[in-house]
Short mmCIF file of C-alpha atoms in Angstrom, two decimals:
data_model
loop_
_atom_site.label_atom_id
_atom_site.label_comp_id
_atom_site.label_asym_id
_atom_site.label_seq_id
_atom_site.Cartn_x
_atom_site.Cartn_y
_atom_site.Cartn_z
CA UNK A 1 149.79 190.55 -0.63
CA UNK A 2 146.16 189.57 -1.32
CA UNK A 3 142.89 190.90 -1.26
CA UNK A 4 139.47 189.47 -1.00
CA UNK A 5 136.20 191.23 -0.52
CA UNK A 6 132.66 190.24 -0.44
CA UNK A 7 129.38 191.78 0.65
CA UNK A 8 127.85 189.01 3.12
CA UNK A 9 123.80 189.59 2.97
CA UNK A 10 122.03 188.48 5.88
CA UNK A 11 118.79 187.96 6.89
CA UNK A 12 117.63 189.13 10.52
CA UNK A 13 114.80 187.40 12.41
CA UNK A 14 113.81 190.79 14.41
CA UNK A 15 115.30 192.00 17.63
CA UNK A 16 118.02 190.33 19.22
CA UNK A 17 121.79 188.38 18.60
CA UNK A 18 122.30 186.55 15.80
CA UNK A 19 125.65 184.63 15.14
CA UNK A 20 127.22 184.91 12.00
CA UNK A 21 130.83 183.56 12.90
CA UNK A 22 130.34 180.33 10.58
CA UNK A 23 129.58 182.49 7.72
CA UNK A 24 132.54 184.61 8.24
CA UNK A 25 134.97 181.60 8.79
CA UNK A 26 133.27 179.77 5.71
CA UNK A 27 133.94 182.64 3.65
CA UNK A 28 137.62 182.72 5.11
CA UNK A 29 138.20 179.50 4.19
CA UNK A 30 136.87 179.59 1.05
CA UNK A 31 139.63 182.44 -0.14
CA UNK A 32 142.70 180.44 1.72
CA UNK A 33 143.84 183.48 3.02
CA UNK A 34 146.12 183.04 5.92
CA UNK A 35 147.23 185.49 7.76
CA UNK A 36 146.15 189.07 8.01
CA UNK A 37 143.40 191.38 9.30
CA UNK A 38 139.79 190.50 8.32
CA UNK A 39 137.72 193.88 8.19
CA UNK A 40 133.49 193.67 9.16
CA UNK A 41 131.54 197.14 8.36
CA UNK A 42 127.81 196.79 8.59
CA UNK A 43 125.91 199.44 6.45
CA UNK A 44 123.43 200.13 8.16
CA UNK A 45 122.77 202.64 11.69
CA UNK A 46 119.76 200.52 13.30
CA UNK A 47 121.47 197.07 14.10
CA UNK A 48 125.22 196.56 14.91
CA UNK A 49 128.37 194.16 14.98
CA UNK A 50 129.12 192.80 18.70
CA UNK A 51 131.52 190.50 19.55
CA UNK A 52 129.76 188.26 22.52
CA UNK A 53 130.26 185.01 25.01
CA UNK A 54 128.94 181.93 22.45
CA UNK A 55 128.74 179.61 24.73
CA UNK A 56 126.16 180.28 27.24
CA UNK A 57 122.26 181.32 25.83
CA UNK A 58 121.66 183.48 28.74
CA UNK A 59 124.76 185.45 28.37
CA UNK A 60 123.19 187.19 25.02
CA UNK A 61 119.64 186.82 26.34
CA UNK A 62 121.12 189.40 29.23
CA UNK A 63 122.68 191.29 26.66
CA UNK A 64 119.10 192.07 24.71
CA UNK A 65 117.40 192.88 28.11
CA UNK A 66 120.09 195.24 29.29
CA UNK A 67 119.42 197.13 25.47
CA UNK A 68 115.64 196.86 25.94
CA UNK A 69 115.66 198.53 29.83
CA UNK A 70 118.90 201.25 29.02
CA UNK A 71 117.33 201.87 25.69
CA UNK A 72 113.30 201.84 26.12
CA UNK A 73 111.15 201.71 23.52
CA UNK A 74 108.17 203.55 26.05
CA UNK A 75 109.87 206.70 26.90
CA UNK A 76 107.90 209.10 25.67
CA UNK A 77 110.78 211.95 24.76
CA UNK A 78 111.70 210.64 20.98
CA UNK A 79 110.99 212.57 18.57
CA UNK A 80 112.26 210.03 15.64
CA UNK A 81 109.40 208.14 15.47
CA UNK A 82 108.39 208.14 11.90
CA UNK A 83 108.94 204.11 11.52
CA UNK A 84 107.38 203.26 14.85
CA UNK A 85 108.18 203.13 18.65
CA UNK A 86 111.78 201.23 17.39
CA UNK A 87 113.29 203.89 15.16
CA UNK A 88 115.17 206.53 17.54
CA UNK A 89 115.90 203.31 19.68
CA UNK A 90 117.45 201.29 16.99
CA UNK A 91 119.95 204.38 15.96
CA UNK A 92 120.69 204.85 19.99
CA UNK A 93 121.23 201.04 20.64
CA UNK A 94 123.44 201.22 17.49
CA UNK A 95 125.63 204.09 18.37
CA UNK A 96 126.56 202.82 22.12
CA UNK A 97 127.92 199.39 20.70
CA UNK A 98 129.71 198.60 16.97
CA UNK A 99 129.46 198.54 13.77
CA UNK A 100 132.54 197.70 12.36
CA UNK A 101 135.17 195.17 13.34
CA UNK A 102 138.70 194.33 12.91
CA UNK A 103 139.95 191.25 13.62
CA UNK A 104 143.04 189.34 13.30
CA UNK A 105 143.16 185.96 11.00
CA UNK A 106 146.07 183.39 11.64
CA UNK A 107 146.64 179.97 10.32
CA UNK A 108 144.00 180.25 7.63
CA UNK A 109 141.29 180.98 10.56
CA UNK A 110 139.76 184.17 12.55
CA UNK A 111 141.79 184.95 15.95
CA UNK A 112 139.12 184.95 18.04
CA UNK A 113 139.14 183.92 22.03
CA UNK A 114 137.73 180.18 22.54
CA UNK A 115 134.58 182.07 23.91
CA UNK A 116 134.42 184.65 21.40
CA UNK A 117 131.47 185.05 18.57
CA UNK A 118 130.50 187.45 15.82
CA UNK A 119 126.73 188.62 16.01
CA UNK A 120 124.58 190.62 14.35
CA UNK A 121 122.22 192.85 16.96
CA UNK A 122 119.20 193.61 14.97
CA UNK A 123 117.70 196.44 16.88
CA UNK A 124 114.19 196.33 14.81
CA UNK A 125 111.31 194.74 15.64
CA UNK A 126 110.54 193.18 12.13
CA UNK A 127 113.08 190.74 10.30
CA UNK A 128 115.39 193.06 7.74
CA UNK A 129 118.28 192.08 5.03
CA UNK A 130 121.52 193.38 5.93
CA UNK A 131 124.48 193.71 4.29
CA UNK A 132 128.59 193.11 6.11
CA UNK A 133 131.06 194.37 3.90
CA UNK A 134 133.83 191.53 4.61
CA UNK A 135 137.58 192.57 3.61
CA UNK A 136 140.78 190.41 4.17
CA UNK A 137 144.31 191.74 3.46
CA UNK A 138 146.51 189.10 3.91
CA UNK A 139 149.91 189.14 4.01
CA UNK A 140 150.99 185.82 1.64
CA UNK B 1 155.72 196.60 3.00
CA UNK B 2 156.10 194.87 6.62
CA UNK B 3 154.37 192.97 8.89
CA UNK B 4 154.56 192.32 12.12
CA UNK B 5 152.83 190.20 15.05
CA UNK B 6 152.69 189.34 18.56
CA UNK B 7 150.27 188.50 21.34
CA UNK B 8 150.52 190.09 24.40
CA UNK B 9 149.79 188.73 27.63
CA UNK B 10 148.31 190.94 29.98
CA UNK B 11 147.98 190.43 33.73
CA UNK B 12 144.83 192.16 35.29
CA UNK B 13 144.65 192.76 39.11
CA UNK B 14 140.42 192.93 38.78
CA UNK B 15 137.96 195.50 38.49
CA UNK B 16 139.15 198.49 37.13
CA UNK B 17 141.30 200.39 33.69
CA UNK B 18 145.07 199.62 33.58
CA UNK B 19 147.27 201.37 31.13
CA UNK B 20 149.42 199.41 28.63
CA UNK B 21 150.10 202.58 26.41
CA UNK B 22 153.99 201.60 27.82
CA UNK B 23 153.65 198.03 26.43
CA UNK B 24 152.18 198.43 23.12
CA UNK B 25 155.02 201.33 22.37
CA UNK B 26 157.65 199.31 23.50
CA UNK B 27 156.65 196.49 21.51
CA UNK B 28 156.19 198.93 18.36
CA UNK B 29 159.76 200.78 18.71
CA UNK B 30 161.38 197.14 19.09
CA UNK B 31 159.81 196.61 15.98
CA UNK B 32 161.00 199.61 14.80
CA UNK B 33 158.21 199.93 12.21
CA UNK B 34 157.81 203.67 11.27
CA UNK B 35 154.95 204.13 9.61
CA UNK B 36 151.65 202.31 8.93
CA UNK B 37 148.68 200.96 11.23
CA UNK B 38 148.23 199.36 14.32
CA UNK B 39 145.42 196.90 15.29
CA UNK B 40 144.83 195.77 18.90
CA UNK B 41 142.14 193.20 19.60
CA UNK B 42 141.15 191.66 22.76
CA UNK B 43 140.47 187.79 22.92
CA UNK B 44 138.20 188.11 25.86
CA UNK B 45 133.89 189.50 26.07
CA UNK B 46 134.32 190.22 29.94
CA UNK B 47 136.89 192.91 29.54
CA UNK B 48 137.43 195.90 26.85
CA UNK B 49 140.32 197.96 24.91
CA UNK B 50 139.68 201.49 26.13
CA UNK B 51 141.22 204.58 25.02
CA UNK B 52 140.77 206.95 28.11
CA UNK B 53 142.70 210.40 29.50
CA UNK B 54 146.07 209.49 30.64
CA UNK B 55 146.61 212.31 33.29
CA UNK B 56 144.33 212.89 35.66
CA UNK B 57 143.37 209.40 37.49
CA UNK B 58 140.34 211.03 38.53
CA UNK B 59 139.18 211.06 35.17
CA UNK B 60 139.45 206.79 35.08
CA UNK B 61 138.14 206.47 38.64
CA UNK B 62 134.83 208.17 37.13
CA UNK B 63 134.69 205.85 34.08
CA UNK B 64 135.07 203.30 36.84
CA UNK B 65 132.41 204.64 39.00
CA UNK B 66 129.93 205.17 36.07
CA UNK B 67 130.02 201.95 35.20
CA UNK B 68 129.12 200.27 38.29
CA UNK B 69 126.17 202.54 38.50
CA UNK B 70 124.93 201.84 34.81
CA UNK B 71 125.38 198.33 35.29
CA UNK B 72 125.00 197.37 38.80
CA UNK B 73 126.12 193.97 39.88
CA UNK B 74 123.18 193.99 42.42
CA UNK B 75 120.32 194.30 39.88
CA UNK B 76 118.24 190.89 40.11
CA UNK B 77 117.39 190.47 36.70
CA UNK B 78 120.34 188.95 35.41
CA UNK B 79 119.99 185.05 34.19
CA UNK B 80 123.88 184.90 33.26
CA UNK B 81 125.19 184.03 36.78
CA UNK B 82 126.87 180.89 36.56
CA UNK B 83 130.59 182.25 37.49
CA UNK B 84 128.95 185.03 39.96
CA UNK B 85 127.44 188.48 39.86
CA UNK B 86 130.50 189.84 37.73
CA UNK B 87 129.27 187.64 34.83
CA UNK B 88 126.49 189.19 32.95
CA UNK B 89 127.63 192.63 33.81
CA UNK B 90 131.26 192.08 32.44
CA UNK B 91 129.70 190.98 29.01
CA UNK B 92 127.33 194.34 29.14
CA UNK B 93 129.83 196.60 30.19
CA UNK B 94 132.41 194.73 27.48
CA UNK B 95 129.40 195.22 24.89
CA UNK B 96 129.16 199.12 25.45
CA UNK B 97 132.92 199.40 25.27
CA UNK B 98 135.44 198.27 22.60
CA UNK B 99 137.62 194.97 22.25
CA UNK B 100 139.57 196.53 19.32
CA UNK B 101 141.44 199.60 18.51
CA UNK B 102 143.01 200.54 15.44
CA UNK B 103 145.50 202.77 15.88
CA UNK B 104 147.52 204.99 13.28
CA UNK B 105 151.61 204.47 13.57
CA UNK B 106 153.62 208.16 12.68
CA UNK B 107 157.69 208.20 12.80
CA UNK B 108 157.92 205.20 14.61
CA UNK B 109 155.59 205.82 17.23
CA UNK B 110 151.60 205.43 18.14
CA UNK B 111 150.03 208.90 16.93
CA UNK B 112 147.99 208.79 20.30
CA UNK B 113 146.42 212.51 21.11
CA UNK B 114 148.22 214.53 23.83
CA UNK B 115 146.32 213.12 26.69
CA UNK B 116 145.12 209.19 24.98
CA UNK B 117 146.25 206.15 26.74
CA UNK B 118 145.68 202.94 26.17
CA UNK B 119 143.87 200.75 28.85
CA UNK B 120 142.60 197.28 29.55
CA UNK B 121 139.33 197.50 31.22
CA UNK B 122 138.26 194.53 33.17
CA UNK B 123 135.33 194.17 34.23
CA UNK B 124 135.83 190.90 36.18
CA UNK B 125 136.68 190.84 40.25
CA UNK B 126 139.28 188.86 40.12
CA UNK B 127 142.80 189.40 38.46
CA UNK B 128 142.94 187.51 35.07
CA UNK B 129 145.39 186.86 32.30
CA UNK B 130 144.10 188.67 29.09
CA UNK B 131 145.52 188.41 25.82
CA UNK B 132 146.04 191.65 23.35
CA UNK B 133 146.53 190.68 19.61
CA UNK B 134 149.19 193.01 18.17
CA UNK B 135 149.24 193.55 14.33
CA UNK B 136 151.13 196.08 12.87
CA UNK B 137 151.23 196.84 8.77
CA UNK B 138 154.10 199.12 7.84
CA UNK B 139 154.83 201.29 4.93
CA UNK B 140 158.26 200.68 4.55
CA UNK C 1 149.50 199.09 -3.09
CA UNK C 2 149.50 202.97 -1.77
CA UNK C 3 149.06 204.67 1.04
CA UNK C 4 147.86 208.18 1.76
CA UNK C 5 147.74 210.25 5.11
CA UNK C 6 146.49 213.45 6.26
CA UNK C 7 145.20 215.11 9.88
CA UNK C 8 141.62 216.44 9.25
CA UNK C 9 141.33 219.46 11.54
CA UNK C 10 137.85 220.36 12.71
CA UNK C 11 136.22 223.10 14.37
CA UNK C 12 133.04 221.73 16.60
CA UNK C 13 130.55 224.13 17.75
CA UNK C 14 130.43 222.73 21.19
CA UNK C 15 128.17 220.03 21.89
CA UNK C 16 126.17 218.08 19.54
CA UNK C 17 126.77 215.67 16.63
CA UNK C 18 128.56 217.43 13.57
CA UNK C 19 128.23 215.89 9.46
CA UNK C 20 132.09 215.19 8.29
CA UNK C 21 131.20 213.04 5.60
CA UNK C 22 131.74 215.35 2.87
CA UNK C 23 135.31 216.53 4.18
CA UNK C 24 136.45 212.50 4.62
CA UNK C 25 134.66 212.19 0.90
CA UNK C 26 136.50 215.03 -0.59
CA UNK C 27 139.89 214.04 0.60
CA UNK C 28 139.52 210.37 -0.76
CA UNK C 29 138.35 211.73 -3.99
CA UNK C 30 141.58 213.98 -4.20
CA UNK C 31 143.73 211.33 -3.63
CA UNK C 32 142.29 208.87 -5.91
CA UNK C 33 142.16 205.91 -3.84
CA UNK C 34 139.83 203.42 -5.63
CA UNK C 35 139.65 200.61 -3.62
CA UNK C 36 141.18 199.32 -0.31
CA UNK C 37 140.17 200.81 3.68
CA UNK C 38 140.20 204.17 5.24
CA UNK C 39 140.61 204.18 8.51
CA UNK C 40 139.61 207.78 10.94
CA UNK C 41 140.76 207.97 14.40
CA UNK C 42 140.01 210.62 16.67
CA UNK C 43 143.04 212.15 18.93
CA UNK C 44 140.74 213.04 21.53
CA UNK C 45 139.22 211.61 24.57
CA UNK C 46 136.21 213.86 25.11
CA UNK C 47 134.62 213.91 21.54
CA UNK C 48 133.27 210.76 19.91
CA UNK C 49 133.46 209.57 16.00
CA UNK C 50 129.64 207.89 14.98
CA UNK C 51 128.30 206.09 12.28
CA UNK C 52 124.80 207.61 12.22
CA UNK C 53 121.88 207.95 10.22
CA UNK C 54 121.91 211.39 7.84
CA UNK C 55 118.64 211.97 6.51
CA UNK C 56 116.11 212.90 9.58
CA UNK C 57 117.45 215.40 12.02
CA UNK C 58 115.45 214.01 14.37
CA UNK C 59 117.52 210.58 14.91
CA UNK C 60 120.77 212.69 15.67
CA UNK C 61 118.56 214.95 17.84
CA UNK C 62 117.57 212.64 19.90
CA UNK C 63 121.29 210.74 20.66
CA UNK C 64 121.92 214.12 21.29
CA UNK C 65 119.02 213.93 24.24
CA UNK C 66 119.45 210.39 24.98
CA UNK C 67 123.26 211.07 26.38
CA UNK C 68 122.42 213.82 28.17
CA UNK C 69 120.30 211.88 30.23
CA UNK C 70 122.12 208.85 30.43
CA UNK C 71 125.24 210.64 31.40
CA UNK C 72 123.93 214.12 33.15
CA UNK C 73 126.18 216.69 34.14
CA UNK C 74 123.71 217.70 37.22
CA UNK C 75 124.91 214.32 38.48
CA UNK C 76 126.88 215.13 41.79
CA UNK C 77 129.03 212.26 42.05
CA UNK C 78 131.57 212.88 39.24
CA UNK C 79 135.15 213.40 41.18
CA UNK C 80 136.58 214.59 37.74
CA UNK C 81 135.44 217.77 37.46
CA UNK C 82 138.60 220.68 36.73
CA UNK C 83 137.76 221.92 33.78
CA UNK C 84 133.69 222.02 34.61
CA UNK C 85 130.65 220.00 35.05
CA UNK C 86 131.17 218.56 31.16
CA UNK C 87 134.54 217.02 31.89
CA UNK C 88 133.74 213.77 33.29
CA UNK C 89 130.73 213.58 31.04
CA UNK C 90 132.58 213.90 28.15
CA UNK C 91 134.87 210.60 29.08
CA UNK C 92 132.11 208.71 29.67
CA UNK C 93 130.24 209.94 26.58
CA UNK C 94 133.34 209.14 24.48
CA UNK C 95 134.08 205.44 26.29
CA UNK C 96 130.69 204.52 25.78
CA UNK C 97 130.79 205.57 21.77
CA UNK C 98 133.62 205.18 19.18
CA UNK C 99 137.17 206.93 18.33
CA UNK C 100 138.17 205.15 15.41
CA UNK C 101 136.55 203.88 11.97
CA UNK C 102 137.41 201.69 9.79
CA UNK C 103 135.17 202.06 6.32
CA UNK C 104 135.78 200.18 3.03
CA UNK C 105 136.89 202.20 -0.09
CA UNK C 106 134.90 200.70 -2.86
CA UNK C 107 134.87 202.36 -6.54
CA UNK C 108 137.09 205.57 -5.49
CA UNK C 109 134.06 205.87 -2.77
CA UNK C 110 133.54 205.40 0.80
CA UNK C 111 131.38 202.40 1.14
CA UNK C 112 128.99 203.80 3.30
CA UNK C 113 124.70 202.62 3.42
CA UNK C 114 123.01 205.00 2.15
CA UNK C 115 121.67 206.32 5.51
CA UNK C 116 124.85 206.54 6.98
CA UNK C 117 126.79 209.68 7.69
CA UNK C 118 130.49 210.36 9.42
CA UNK C 119 130.05 212.15 12.36
CA UNK C 120 131.76 213.96 15.00
CA UNK C 121 130.00 213.87 18.22
CA UNK C 122 131.31 217.36 20.73
CA UNK C 123 130.76 216.21 24.52
CA UNK C 124 132.04 219.88 25.53
CA UNK C 125 130.15 222.54 26.11
CA UNK C 126 132.27 225.34 23.96
CA UNK C 127 133.62 225.05 20.77
CA UNK C 128 136.92 222.92 19.88
CA UNK C 129 139.79 221.95 17.16
CA UNK C 130 139.46 218.44 16.53
CA UNK C 131 142.07 216.31 14.88
CA UNK C 132 141.23 213.37 13.02
CA UNK C 133 144.08 210.97 11.42
CA UNK C 134 142.49 209.72 8.47
CA UNK C 135 144.97 206.80 6.66
CA UNK C 136 143.92 205.11 3.22
CA UNK C 137 145.33 201.60 2.23
CA UNK C 138 144.38 201.15 -1.49
CA UNK C 139 145.08 198.32 -3.61
CA UNK C 140 146.06 199.66 -6.56
#
């Protein structure tokens, strides 16, 4: 059994879904882990880790639009606005999605579905540096 | 330490919550794993894996109704509709729920609460074949 | 490799977010696990486990208010109301958030972000006893 770990540093471009699948895949191949589990953990409460459709960009656009409509920044009832109108909304959007993912590894690769990609969903308007802890437990 | 793996193939009947607890339990008992962790991973972005109340069917009916109301197919702003009015909504509903579950195993069984069941939440109108990756790490 | 397990019994004060980070941290230090993964699993379908901002109480107040607005108890369409107006809503709120968390352990501590805390989100009006299964797999 083997244990691999690194902390991925990702620069986001501000609000929206950003594909990090290739970064995670490359790290896994670099380690040469063949079979086991991959654990991803985002160390933030104003962004998310999401598995989403990776083929048609309109799917992602709709996810982003939905979040803007479900948790709108224009709402006047938020009390947590020290850092701006995207402050409370970011934490709410993070709570409604995921911040940790647990993905099987088979044959040296992530066992994602054909159309599944791993995304950071940045909820803050401005670009941020985000840290994703990546851990792999392999059975070899 | 032992490692068990299989891919469960589940046929859904179209939209709604479908109990898969007994399938997962049967597989676990078949392996004879006594103690550790069970990892479930759904390889799709238009369905979910959900832990839900397993006693009163009205609880599940309300979850289904809520999703229809929160992410209605009649909304006209979706752009991702290549596969029909349940296309964008399916991805949104998937993002708002879970696609991976990590459940402790004790005494040879899943350590679910008394009223907890494991469900596939199908978001597409038509029946689909869904794949759930099941992995168990046992401590024996 | 080592395996640690306990079931945390938490008394909630009724609806709202309740910080359990120090309880989880204390247990981890007690065991002396240095590096690996910590798995938390809530055995209930009417409460949640949530990672949330731990610095400004207004952030949590906004999360609670948002849930009241998104899944209001006053709605008349719920059919699952055997245990009161917070019955169906509790299951829906649970489905929209998390009930299991997987957190890396490094240097003998949970690898949470600076502002991340672990919370039980109680969705029932009255206080409840809640059970959180805590498992740690350490690499030493």
